[in-house]
Short mmCIF file of C-alpha atoms in Angstrom, two decimals:
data_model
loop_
_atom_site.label_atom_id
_atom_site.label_comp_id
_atom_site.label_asym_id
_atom_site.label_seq_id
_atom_site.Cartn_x
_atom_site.Cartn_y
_atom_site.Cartn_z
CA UNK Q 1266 57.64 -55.89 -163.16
CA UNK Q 1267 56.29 -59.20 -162.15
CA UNK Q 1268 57.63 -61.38 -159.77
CA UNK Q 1269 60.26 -64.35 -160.31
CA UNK Q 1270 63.39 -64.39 -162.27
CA UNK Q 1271 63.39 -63.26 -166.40
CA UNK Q 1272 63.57 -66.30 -168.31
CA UNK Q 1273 65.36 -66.06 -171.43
CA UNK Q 1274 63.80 -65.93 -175.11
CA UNK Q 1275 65.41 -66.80 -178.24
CA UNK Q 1276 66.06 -63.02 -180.10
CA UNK Q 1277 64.61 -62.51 -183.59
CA UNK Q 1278 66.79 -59.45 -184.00
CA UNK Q 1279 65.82 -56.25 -186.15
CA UNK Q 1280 64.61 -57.21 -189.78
CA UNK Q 1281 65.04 -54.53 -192.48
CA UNK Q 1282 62.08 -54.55 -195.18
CA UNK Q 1283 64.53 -56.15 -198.15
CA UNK Q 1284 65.50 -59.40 -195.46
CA UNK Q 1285 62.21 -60.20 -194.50
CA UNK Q 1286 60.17 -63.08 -196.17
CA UNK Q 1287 57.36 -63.22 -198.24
CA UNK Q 1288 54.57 -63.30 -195.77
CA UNK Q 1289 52.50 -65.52 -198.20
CA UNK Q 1290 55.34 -67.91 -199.39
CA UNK Q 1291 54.55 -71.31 -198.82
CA UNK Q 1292 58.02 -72.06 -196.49
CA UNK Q 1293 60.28 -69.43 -195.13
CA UNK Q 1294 63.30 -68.44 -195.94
CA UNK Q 1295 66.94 -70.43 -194.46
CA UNK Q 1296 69.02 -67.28 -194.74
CA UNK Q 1297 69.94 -65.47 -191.49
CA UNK Q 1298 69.72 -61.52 -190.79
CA UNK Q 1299 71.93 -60.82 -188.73
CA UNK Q 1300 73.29 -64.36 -187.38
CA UNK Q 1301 69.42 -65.48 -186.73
CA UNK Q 1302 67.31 -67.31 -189.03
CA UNK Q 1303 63.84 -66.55 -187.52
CA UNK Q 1304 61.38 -64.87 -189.75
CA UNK Q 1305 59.82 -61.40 -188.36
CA UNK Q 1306 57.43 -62.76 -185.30
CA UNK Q 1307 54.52 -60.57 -186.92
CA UNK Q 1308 54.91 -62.30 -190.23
CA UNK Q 1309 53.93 -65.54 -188.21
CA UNK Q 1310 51.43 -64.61 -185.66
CA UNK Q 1311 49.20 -61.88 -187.66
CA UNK Q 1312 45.59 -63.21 -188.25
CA UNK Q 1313 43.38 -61.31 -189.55
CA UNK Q 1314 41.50 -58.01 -187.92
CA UNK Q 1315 38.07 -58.92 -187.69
CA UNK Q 1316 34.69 -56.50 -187.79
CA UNK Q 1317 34.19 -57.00 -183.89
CA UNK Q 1318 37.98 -55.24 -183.77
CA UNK Q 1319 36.64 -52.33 -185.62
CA UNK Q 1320 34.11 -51.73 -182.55
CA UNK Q 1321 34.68 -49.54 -179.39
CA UNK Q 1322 34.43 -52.02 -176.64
CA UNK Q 1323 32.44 -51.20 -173.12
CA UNK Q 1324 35.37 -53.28 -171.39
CA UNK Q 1325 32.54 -54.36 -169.30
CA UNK Q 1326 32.67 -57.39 -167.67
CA UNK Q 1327 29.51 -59.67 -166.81
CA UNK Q 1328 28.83 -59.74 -163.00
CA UNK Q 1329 28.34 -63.00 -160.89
CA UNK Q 1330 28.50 -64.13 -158.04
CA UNK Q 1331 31.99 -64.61 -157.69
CA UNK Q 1332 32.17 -60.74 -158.25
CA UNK Q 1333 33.94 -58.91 -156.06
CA UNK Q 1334 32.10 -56.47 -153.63
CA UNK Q 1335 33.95 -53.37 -154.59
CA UNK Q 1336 35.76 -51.09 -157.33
CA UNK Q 1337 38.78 -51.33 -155.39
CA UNK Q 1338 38.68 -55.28 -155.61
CA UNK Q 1339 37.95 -55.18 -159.43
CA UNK Q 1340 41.05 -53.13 -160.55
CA UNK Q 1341 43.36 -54.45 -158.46
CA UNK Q 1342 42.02 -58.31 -160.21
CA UNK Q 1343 42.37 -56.68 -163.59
CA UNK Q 1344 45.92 -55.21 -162.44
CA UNK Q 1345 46.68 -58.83 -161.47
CA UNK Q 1346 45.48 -60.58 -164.69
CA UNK Q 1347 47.32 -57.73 -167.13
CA UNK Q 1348 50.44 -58.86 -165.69
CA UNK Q 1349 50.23 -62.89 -166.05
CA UNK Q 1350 52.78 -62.92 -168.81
CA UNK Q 1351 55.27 -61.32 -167.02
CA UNK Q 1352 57.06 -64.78 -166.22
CA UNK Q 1353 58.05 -64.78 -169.96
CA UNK Q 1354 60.14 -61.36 -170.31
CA UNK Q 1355 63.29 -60.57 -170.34
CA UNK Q 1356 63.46 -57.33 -171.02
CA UNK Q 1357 62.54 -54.63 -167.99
CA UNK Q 1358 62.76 -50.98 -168.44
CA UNK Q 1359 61.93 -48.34 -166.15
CA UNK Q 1360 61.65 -44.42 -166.08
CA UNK Q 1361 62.56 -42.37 -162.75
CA UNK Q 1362 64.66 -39.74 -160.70
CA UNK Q 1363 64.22 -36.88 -163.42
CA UNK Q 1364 66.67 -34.30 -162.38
CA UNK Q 1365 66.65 -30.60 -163.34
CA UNK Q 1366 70.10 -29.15 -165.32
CA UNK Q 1367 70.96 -25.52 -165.46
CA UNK Q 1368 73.25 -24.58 -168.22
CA UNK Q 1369 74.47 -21.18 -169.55
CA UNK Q 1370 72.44 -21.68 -173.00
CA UNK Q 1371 69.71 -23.96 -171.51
CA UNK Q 1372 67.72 -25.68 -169.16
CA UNK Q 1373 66.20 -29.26 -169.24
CA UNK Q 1374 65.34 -32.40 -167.21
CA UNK Q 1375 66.83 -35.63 -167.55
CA UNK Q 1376 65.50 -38.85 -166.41
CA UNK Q 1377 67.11 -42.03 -165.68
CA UNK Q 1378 66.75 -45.31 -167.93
CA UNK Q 1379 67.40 -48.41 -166.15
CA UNK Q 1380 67.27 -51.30 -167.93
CA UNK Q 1381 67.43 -55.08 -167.09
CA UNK Q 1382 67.68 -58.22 -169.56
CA UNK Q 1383 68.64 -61.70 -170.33
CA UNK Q 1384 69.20 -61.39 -173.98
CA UNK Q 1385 72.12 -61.93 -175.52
CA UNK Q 1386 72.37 -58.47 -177.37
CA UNK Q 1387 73.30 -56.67 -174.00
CA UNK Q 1388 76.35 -57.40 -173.06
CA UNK Q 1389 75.47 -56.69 -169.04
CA UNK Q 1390 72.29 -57.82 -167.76
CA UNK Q 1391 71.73 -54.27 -166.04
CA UNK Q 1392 72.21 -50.66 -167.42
CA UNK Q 1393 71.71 -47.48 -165.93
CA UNK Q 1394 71.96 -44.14 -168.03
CA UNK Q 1395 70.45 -40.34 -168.29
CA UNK Q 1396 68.41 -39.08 -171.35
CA UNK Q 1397 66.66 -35.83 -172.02
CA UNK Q 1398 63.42 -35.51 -173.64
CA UNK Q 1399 65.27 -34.70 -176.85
CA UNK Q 1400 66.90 -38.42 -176.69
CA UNK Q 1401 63.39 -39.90 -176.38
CA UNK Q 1402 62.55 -37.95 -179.66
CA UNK Q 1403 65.60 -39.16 -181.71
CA UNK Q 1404 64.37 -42.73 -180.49
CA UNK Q 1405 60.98 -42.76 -181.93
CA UNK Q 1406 62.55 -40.92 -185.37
CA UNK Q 1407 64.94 -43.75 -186.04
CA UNK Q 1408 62.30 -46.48 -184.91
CA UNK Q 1409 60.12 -44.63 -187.97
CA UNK Q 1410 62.71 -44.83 -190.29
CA UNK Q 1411 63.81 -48.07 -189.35
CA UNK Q 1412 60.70 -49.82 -189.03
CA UNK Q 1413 58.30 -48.13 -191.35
CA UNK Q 1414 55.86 -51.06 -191.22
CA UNK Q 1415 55.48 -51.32 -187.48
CA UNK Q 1416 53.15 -49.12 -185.69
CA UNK Q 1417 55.67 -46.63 -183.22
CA UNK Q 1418 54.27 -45.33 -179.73
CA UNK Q 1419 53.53 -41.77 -179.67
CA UNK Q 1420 55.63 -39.60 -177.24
CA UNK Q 1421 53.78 -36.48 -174.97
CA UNK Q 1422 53.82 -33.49 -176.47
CA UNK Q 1423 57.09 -31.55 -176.02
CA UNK Q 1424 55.83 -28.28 -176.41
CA UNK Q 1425 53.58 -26.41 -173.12
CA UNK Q 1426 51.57 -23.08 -173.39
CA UNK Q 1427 54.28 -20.62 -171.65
CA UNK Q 1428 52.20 -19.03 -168.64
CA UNK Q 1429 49.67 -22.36 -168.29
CA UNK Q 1430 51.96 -24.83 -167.68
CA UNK Q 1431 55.47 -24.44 -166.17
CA UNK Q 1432 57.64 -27.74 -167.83
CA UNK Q 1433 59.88 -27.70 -164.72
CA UNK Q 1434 57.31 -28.40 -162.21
CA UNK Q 1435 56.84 -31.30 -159.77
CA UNK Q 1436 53.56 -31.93 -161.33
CA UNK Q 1437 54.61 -31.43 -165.33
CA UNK Q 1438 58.15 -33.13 -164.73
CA UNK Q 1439 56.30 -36.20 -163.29
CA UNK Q 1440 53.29 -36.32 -165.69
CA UNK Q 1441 55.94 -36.20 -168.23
CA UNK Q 1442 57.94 -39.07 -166.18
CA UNK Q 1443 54.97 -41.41 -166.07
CA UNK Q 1444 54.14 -40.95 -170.16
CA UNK Q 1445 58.10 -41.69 -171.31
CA UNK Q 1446 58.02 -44.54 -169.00
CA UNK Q 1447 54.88 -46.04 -170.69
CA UNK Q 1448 56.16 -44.94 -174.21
CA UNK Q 1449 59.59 -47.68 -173.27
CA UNK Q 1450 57.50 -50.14 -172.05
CA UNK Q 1451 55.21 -50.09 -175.17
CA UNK Q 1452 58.44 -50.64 -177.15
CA UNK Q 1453 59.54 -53.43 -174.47
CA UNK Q 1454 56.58 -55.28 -175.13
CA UNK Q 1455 56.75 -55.39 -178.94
CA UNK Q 1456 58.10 -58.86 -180.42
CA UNK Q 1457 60.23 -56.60 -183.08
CA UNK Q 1458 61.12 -52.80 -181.68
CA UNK Q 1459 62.23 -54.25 -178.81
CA UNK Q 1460 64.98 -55.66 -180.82
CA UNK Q 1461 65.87 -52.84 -182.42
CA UNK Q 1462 69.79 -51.86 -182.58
CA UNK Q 1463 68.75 -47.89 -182.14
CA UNK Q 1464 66.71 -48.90 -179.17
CA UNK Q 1465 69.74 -50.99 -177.51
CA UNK Q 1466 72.08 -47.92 -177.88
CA UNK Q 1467 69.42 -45.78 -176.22
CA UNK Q 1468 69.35 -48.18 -173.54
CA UNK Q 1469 72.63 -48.68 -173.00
CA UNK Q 1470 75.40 -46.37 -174.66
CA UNK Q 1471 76.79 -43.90 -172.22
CA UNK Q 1472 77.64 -41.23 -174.98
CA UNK Q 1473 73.86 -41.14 -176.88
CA UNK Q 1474 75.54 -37.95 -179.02
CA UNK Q 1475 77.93 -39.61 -180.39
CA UNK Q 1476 75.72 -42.73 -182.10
CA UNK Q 1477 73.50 -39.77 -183.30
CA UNK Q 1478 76.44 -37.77 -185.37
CA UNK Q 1479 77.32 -41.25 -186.68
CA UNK Q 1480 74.03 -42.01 -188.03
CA UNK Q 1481 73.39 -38.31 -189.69
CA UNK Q 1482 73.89 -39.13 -192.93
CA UNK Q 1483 72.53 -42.67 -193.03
CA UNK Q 1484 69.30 -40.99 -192.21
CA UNK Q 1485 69.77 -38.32 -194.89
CA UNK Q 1486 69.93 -41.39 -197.52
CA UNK Q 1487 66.89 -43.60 -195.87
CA UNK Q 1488 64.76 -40.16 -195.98
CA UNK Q 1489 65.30 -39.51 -199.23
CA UNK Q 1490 64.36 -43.10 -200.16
CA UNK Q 1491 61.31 -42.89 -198.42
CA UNK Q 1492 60.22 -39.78 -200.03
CA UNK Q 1493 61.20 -41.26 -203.37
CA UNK Q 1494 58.71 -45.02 -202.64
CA UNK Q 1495 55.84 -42.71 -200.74
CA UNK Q 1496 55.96 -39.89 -203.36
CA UNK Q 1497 54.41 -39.93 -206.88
CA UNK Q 1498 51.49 -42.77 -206.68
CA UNK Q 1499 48.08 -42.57 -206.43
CA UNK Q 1500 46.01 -45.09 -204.95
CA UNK Q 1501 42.79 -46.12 -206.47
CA UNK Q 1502 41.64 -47.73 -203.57
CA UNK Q 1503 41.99 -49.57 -199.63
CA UNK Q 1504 41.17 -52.96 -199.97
CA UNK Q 1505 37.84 -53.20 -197.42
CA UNK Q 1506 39.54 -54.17 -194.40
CA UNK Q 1507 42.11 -51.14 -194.48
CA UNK Q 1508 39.31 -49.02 -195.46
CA UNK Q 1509 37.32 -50.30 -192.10
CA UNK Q 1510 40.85 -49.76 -190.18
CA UNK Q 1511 40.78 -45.79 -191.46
CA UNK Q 1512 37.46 -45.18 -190.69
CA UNK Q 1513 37.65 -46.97 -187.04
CA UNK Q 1514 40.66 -44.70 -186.52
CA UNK Q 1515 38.78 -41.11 -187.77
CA UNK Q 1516 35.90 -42.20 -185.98
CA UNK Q 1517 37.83 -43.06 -182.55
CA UNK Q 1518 40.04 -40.10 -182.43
CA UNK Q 1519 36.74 -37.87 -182.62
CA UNK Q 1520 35.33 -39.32 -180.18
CA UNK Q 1521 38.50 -39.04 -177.66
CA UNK Q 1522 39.33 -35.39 -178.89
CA UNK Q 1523 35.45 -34.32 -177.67
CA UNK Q 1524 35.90 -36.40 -174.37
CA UNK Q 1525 39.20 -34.68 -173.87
CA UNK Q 1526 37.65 -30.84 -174.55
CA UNK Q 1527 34.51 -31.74 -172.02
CA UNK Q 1528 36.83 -33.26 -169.63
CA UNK Q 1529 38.76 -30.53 -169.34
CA UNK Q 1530 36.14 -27.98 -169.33
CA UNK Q 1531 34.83 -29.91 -166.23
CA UNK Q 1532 37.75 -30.10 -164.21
CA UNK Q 1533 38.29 -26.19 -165.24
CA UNK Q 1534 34.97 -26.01 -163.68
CA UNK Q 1535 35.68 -28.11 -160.57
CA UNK Q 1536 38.97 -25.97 -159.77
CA UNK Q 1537 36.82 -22.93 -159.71
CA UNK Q 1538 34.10 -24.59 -157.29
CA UNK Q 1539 37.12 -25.58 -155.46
CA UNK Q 1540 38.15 -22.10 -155.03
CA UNK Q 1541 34.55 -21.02 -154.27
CA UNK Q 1542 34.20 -23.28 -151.37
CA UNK Q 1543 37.27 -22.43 -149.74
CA UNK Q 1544 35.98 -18.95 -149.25
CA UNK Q 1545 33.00 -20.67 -148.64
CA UNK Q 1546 33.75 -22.73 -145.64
CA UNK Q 1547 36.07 -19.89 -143.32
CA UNK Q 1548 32.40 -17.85 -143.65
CA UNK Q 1549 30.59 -20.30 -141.20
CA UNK Q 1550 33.57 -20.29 -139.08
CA UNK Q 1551 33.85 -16.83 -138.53
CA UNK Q 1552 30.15 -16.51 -137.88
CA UNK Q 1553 30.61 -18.87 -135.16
CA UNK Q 1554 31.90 -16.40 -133.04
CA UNK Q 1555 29.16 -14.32 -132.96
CA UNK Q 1556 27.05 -17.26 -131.64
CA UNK Q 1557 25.78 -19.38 -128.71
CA UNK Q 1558 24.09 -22.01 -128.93
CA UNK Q 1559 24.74 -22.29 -132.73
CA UNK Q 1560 28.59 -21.50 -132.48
CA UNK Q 1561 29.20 -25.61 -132.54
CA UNK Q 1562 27.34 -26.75 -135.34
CA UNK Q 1563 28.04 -23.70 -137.43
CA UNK Q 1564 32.33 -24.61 -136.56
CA UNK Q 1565 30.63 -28.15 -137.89
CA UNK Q 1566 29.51 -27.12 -141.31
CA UNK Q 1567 32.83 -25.28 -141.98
CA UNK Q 1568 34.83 -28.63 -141.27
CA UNK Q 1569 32.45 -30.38 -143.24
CA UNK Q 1570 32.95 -27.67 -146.54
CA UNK Q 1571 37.04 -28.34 -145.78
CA UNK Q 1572 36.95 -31.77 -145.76
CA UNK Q 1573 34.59 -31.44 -149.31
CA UNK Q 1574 36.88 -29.32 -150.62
CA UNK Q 1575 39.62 -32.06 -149.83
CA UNK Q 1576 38.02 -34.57 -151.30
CA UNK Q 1577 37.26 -32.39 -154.51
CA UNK Q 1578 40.57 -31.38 -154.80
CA UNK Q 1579 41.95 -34.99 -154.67
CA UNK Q 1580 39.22 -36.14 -157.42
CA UNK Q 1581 40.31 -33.42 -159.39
CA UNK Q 1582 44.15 -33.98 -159.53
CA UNK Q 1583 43.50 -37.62 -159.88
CA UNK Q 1584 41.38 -36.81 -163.49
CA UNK Q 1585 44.52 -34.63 -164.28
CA UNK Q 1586 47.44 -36.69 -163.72
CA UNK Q 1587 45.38 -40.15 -164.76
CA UNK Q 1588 42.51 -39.38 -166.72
CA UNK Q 1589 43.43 -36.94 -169.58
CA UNK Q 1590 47.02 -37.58 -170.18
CA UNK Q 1591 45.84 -41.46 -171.65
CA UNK Q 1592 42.92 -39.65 -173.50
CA UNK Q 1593 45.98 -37.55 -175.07
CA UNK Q 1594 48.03 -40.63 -175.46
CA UNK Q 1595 45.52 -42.65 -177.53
CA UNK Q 1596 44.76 -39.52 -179.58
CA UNK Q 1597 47.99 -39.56 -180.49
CA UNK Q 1598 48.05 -42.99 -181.09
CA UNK Q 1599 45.71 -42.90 -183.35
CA UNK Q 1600 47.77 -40.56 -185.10
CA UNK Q 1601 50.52 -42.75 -185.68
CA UNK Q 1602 48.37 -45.29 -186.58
CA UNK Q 1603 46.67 -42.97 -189.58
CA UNK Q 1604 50.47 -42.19 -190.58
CA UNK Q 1605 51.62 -46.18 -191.00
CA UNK Q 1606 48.27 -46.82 -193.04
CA UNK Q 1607 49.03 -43.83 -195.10
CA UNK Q 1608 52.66 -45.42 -195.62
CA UNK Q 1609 50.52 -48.63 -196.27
CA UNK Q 1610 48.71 -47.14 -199.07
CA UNK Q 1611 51.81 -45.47 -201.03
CA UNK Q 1612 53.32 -48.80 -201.25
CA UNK Q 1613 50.04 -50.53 -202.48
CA UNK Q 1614 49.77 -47.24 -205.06
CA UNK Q 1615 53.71 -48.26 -206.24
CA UNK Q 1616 52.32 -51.60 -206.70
CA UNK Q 1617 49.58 -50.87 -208.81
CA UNK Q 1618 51.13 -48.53 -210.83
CA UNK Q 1619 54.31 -50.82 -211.37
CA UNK Q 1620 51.72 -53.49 -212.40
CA UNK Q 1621 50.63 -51.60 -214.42
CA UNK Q 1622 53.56 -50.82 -216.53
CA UNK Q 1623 53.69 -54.29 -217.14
CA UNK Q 1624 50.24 -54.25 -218.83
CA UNK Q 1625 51.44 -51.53 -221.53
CA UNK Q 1626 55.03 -52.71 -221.89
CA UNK Q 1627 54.60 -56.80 -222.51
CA UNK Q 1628 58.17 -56.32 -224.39
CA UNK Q 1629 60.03 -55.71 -221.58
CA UNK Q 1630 58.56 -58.50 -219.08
CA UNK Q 1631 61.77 -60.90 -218.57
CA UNK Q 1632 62.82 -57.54 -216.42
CA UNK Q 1633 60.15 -55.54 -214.84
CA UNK Q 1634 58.60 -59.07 -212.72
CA UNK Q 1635 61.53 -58.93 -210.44
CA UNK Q 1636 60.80 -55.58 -209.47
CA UNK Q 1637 56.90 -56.03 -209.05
CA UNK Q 1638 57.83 -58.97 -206.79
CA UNK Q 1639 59.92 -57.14 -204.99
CA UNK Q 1640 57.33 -54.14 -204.39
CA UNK Q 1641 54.79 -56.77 -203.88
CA UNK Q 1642 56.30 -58.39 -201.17
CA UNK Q 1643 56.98 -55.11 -199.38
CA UNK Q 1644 53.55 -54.58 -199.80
CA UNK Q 1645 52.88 -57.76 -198.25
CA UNK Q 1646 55.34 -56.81 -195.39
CA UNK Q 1647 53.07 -54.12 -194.66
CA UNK Q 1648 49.34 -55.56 -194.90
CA UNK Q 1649 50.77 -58.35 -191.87
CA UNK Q 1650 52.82 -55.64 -189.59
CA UNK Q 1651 50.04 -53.17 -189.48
CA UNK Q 1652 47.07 -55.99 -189.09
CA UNK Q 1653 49.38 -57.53 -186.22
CA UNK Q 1654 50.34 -54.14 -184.65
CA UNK Q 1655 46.36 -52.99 -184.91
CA UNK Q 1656 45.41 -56.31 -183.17
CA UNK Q 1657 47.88 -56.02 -180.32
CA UNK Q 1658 46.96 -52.01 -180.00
CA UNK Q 1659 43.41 -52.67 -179.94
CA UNK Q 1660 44.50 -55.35 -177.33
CA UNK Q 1661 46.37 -52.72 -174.98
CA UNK Q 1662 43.46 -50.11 -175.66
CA UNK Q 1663 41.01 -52.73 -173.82
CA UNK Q 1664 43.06 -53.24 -171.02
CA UNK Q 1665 44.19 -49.37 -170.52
CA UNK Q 1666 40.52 -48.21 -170.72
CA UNK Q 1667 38.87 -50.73 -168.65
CA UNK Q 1668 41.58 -49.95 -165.84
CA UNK Q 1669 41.45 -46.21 -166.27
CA UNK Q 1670 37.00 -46.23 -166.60
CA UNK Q 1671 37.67 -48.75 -163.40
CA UNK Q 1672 39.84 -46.00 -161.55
CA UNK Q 1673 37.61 -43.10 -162.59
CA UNK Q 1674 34.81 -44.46 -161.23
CA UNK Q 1675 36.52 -45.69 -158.05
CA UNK Q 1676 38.01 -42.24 -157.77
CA UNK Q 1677 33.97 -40.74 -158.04
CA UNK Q 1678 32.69 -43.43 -155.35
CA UNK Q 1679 35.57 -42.39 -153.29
CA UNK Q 1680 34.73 -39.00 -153.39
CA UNK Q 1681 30.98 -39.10 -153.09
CA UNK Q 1682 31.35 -41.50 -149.77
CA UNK Q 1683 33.66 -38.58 -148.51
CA UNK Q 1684 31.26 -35.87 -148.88
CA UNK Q 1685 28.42 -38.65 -147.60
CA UNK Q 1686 30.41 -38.76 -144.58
CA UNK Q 1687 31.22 -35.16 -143.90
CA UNK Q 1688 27.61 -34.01 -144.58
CA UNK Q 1689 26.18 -37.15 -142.06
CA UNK Q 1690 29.05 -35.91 -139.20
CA UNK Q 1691 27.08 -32.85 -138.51
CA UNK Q 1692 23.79 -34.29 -138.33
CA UNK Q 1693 24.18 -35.04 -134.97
CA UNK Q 1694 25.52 -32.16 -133.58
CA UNK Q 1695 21.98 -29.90 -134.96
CA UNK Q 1696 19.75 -33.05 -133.10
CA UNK Q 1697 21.61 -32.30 -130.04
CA UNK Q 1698 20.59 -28.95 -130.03
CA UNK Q 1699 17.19 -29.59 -130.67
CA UNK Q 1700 16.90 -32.06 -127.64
CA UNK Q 1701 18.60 -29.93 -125.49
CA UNK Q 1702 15.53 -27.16 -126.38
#
């Protein structure tokens, strides 16, 4: 959170595919959804996504003389300047105090939600409830089904290899903590899931169960409707800039899936070092006491392989807990992103093929426009959400990877200057000896 009060913004509210207006009509619509007459903020602000979005950036920045003189300085600057439009929110969520629960049939962890706001859809301007990974889950599903043009934030994994990775420790439980906090504050920040009504009842309803029996069967009929538009069309083919999008996507999600299998690999291969040069170390310490003159800066070399070690072990929970779980995260996020442009492309197929109709059946024209309109504007709907939500991820992909390359490499200087230091400590205990000869 920034500092200074939450100013208020005027709410757009949810918008449901059939309210929204054409994106291309020349004024927009008076009518109100939902008491508010303000057309879906995406509708207004996409531009268009340009070839120098389709590239991966460096996230390098130009040095100068106004530089700063260390790592350190940099991140903290490009903490600093990520969080200059905080004066204009009024909606704060945070993730914390996960708590284990041990029933009879079951045992989870459940975090708490605390939310804070100005808007006028919450009735208090601070709420405070529990929710289970499970909650989290039923959140994203009814964004989905809700918002089937809007790009959704991907959740961590739920399931862990039994005998790897134990889901109820301190480690797991606050990996997981850190990930479901960033998945509500990637909602938080979005102009339209942030005003969705399933995300206000996970924010603030004290019984989630009981919204989720209510809304069983609604979901049963928006399901089958969904199957029914994205089933049964074939599309000839993405218009160029789509195409570009889906190939970007493949192209990125390779690239992160090999950095995440080498990463790993090497920080499987820096645990086992690690364990190597804690036998390592105790060696020189124990042949100390068979010594003299060489007791002292033999007790020296074993310090310096502890304090190594240290600093290895350190580096290596730092790539861990920092490093691979956003790798993971923007894999997966380019997962969702596949799934909307695959939604993308039934609709266009429905289009085509209604358009088609009206080609071979010129008889029955007074009716069949209506319903190409119709399809056409949904269509529409869908080429501005998903060129707006690609603009703003590629946006938050910038800033997360030049922050995380930033840390890494701050993390590596760290731990080289550490072992630097170590190594130069016994240096002068070995010249004392030899001037003492």
């Amino acid at each position: 959170m920034s500092g200074g009060p939450p100013k208020a913004l005027p709410s757009t509210g949810p918008h449901s595919l059939r309210d929204m207006p054409h994106p291309l009509a020349g004024s927009s619509s008076e009518e109100a959804v939902g008491g508010d007459s303000t057309p879906s903020p995406d509708l207004l602000t996409a531009r268009s996504f340009g070839d120098k979005d389709l590239i991966l950036p460096n996230g390098g920045t130009p040095a100068g003389p106004a530089s700063p003189a260390s790592s350190s300085s940099l991140l903290n600057r490009l903490q600093l300047d990520d969080d200059i439009d905080g004066e204009t929110r009024d909606l704060f969520v945070t993730v914390d105090d996960p708590k284990k629960h041990v029933c009879t049939m079951e045992t989870y962890i459940t975090y708490r939600i605390t939310t804070k706001s100005t808007r006028v859809e919450f009735d208090l301007p601070e709420y405070s409830v529990r929710r289970r990974y499970q909650d989290f889950d039923w959140l994203r599903n009814k964004l989905e089904e809700s918002q089937p043009t809007h790009l959704i934030p991907p959740l961590p994994e739920k399931f862990v290899v039994k005998g790897v990775v134990d889901r109820f420790s301190e480690e797991f439980v606050e990996t997981r903590r850190k990930a479901l906090d960033k998945f509500l504050k990637r909602i938080t920040d979005h102009p339209v899931l942030s005003f969705n009504e399933h995300f206000n009842v996970f924010l603030t309803a004290k019984d989630l169960n009981a919204h989720k029996k209510q809304g069983m069967a609604l979901l049963t009929r928006v399901g089958e409707s969904v199957k029914h538009v994205t089933g049964g069309y074939k599309l000839r083919s993405r218009p160029l800039e789509f195409a570009a999008i889906g190939e970007y996507l493949d192209t990125f999600a390779l690239k992160l899936g090999t950095i995440d299998r080498i990463a790993q690999r090497i920080i499987k291969e820096e645990i086992e070092y690690l364990v190597e040069l804690r036998e390592y170390g105790p060696v020189y310490s124990t042949w100390s006491a068979l010594e003299g003159e060489l007791a002292e800066p033999l007790e020296g070399v074993s310090a310096c392989i502890g304090n190594c070690s240290t600093a290895l072990e350190e580096l290596t929970e730092d790539m861990t807990e920092d490093f691979l779980p956003v790798l993971r995260e923007y894999i997966l996020y380019s997962d969702s992103m596949k799934s909307v442009l695959k939604k993308r492309d039934q609709v266009q197929a429905e289009y085509e093929a209604k358009l088609e109709a009206v080609a071979l059946r010129k008889e029955e024209r007074p009716k069949v426009p209506a319903d190409v309109e119709k399809c056409q504007d949904r269509m529409e709907c869908f080429n501005a959400d998903l060129k707006a939500d690609m603009e703003r991820w590629q946006n938050s992909k910038r800033q997360d990877f030049r922050q995380l390359l930033m840390g890494m490499a701050d993390k590596n200087i760290q731990y080289y200057e550490k072992c630097l230091m170590a190594w130069e400590s016994i240096i002068p205990l070995l010249q004392e000896k030899q001037e003492a000869k």
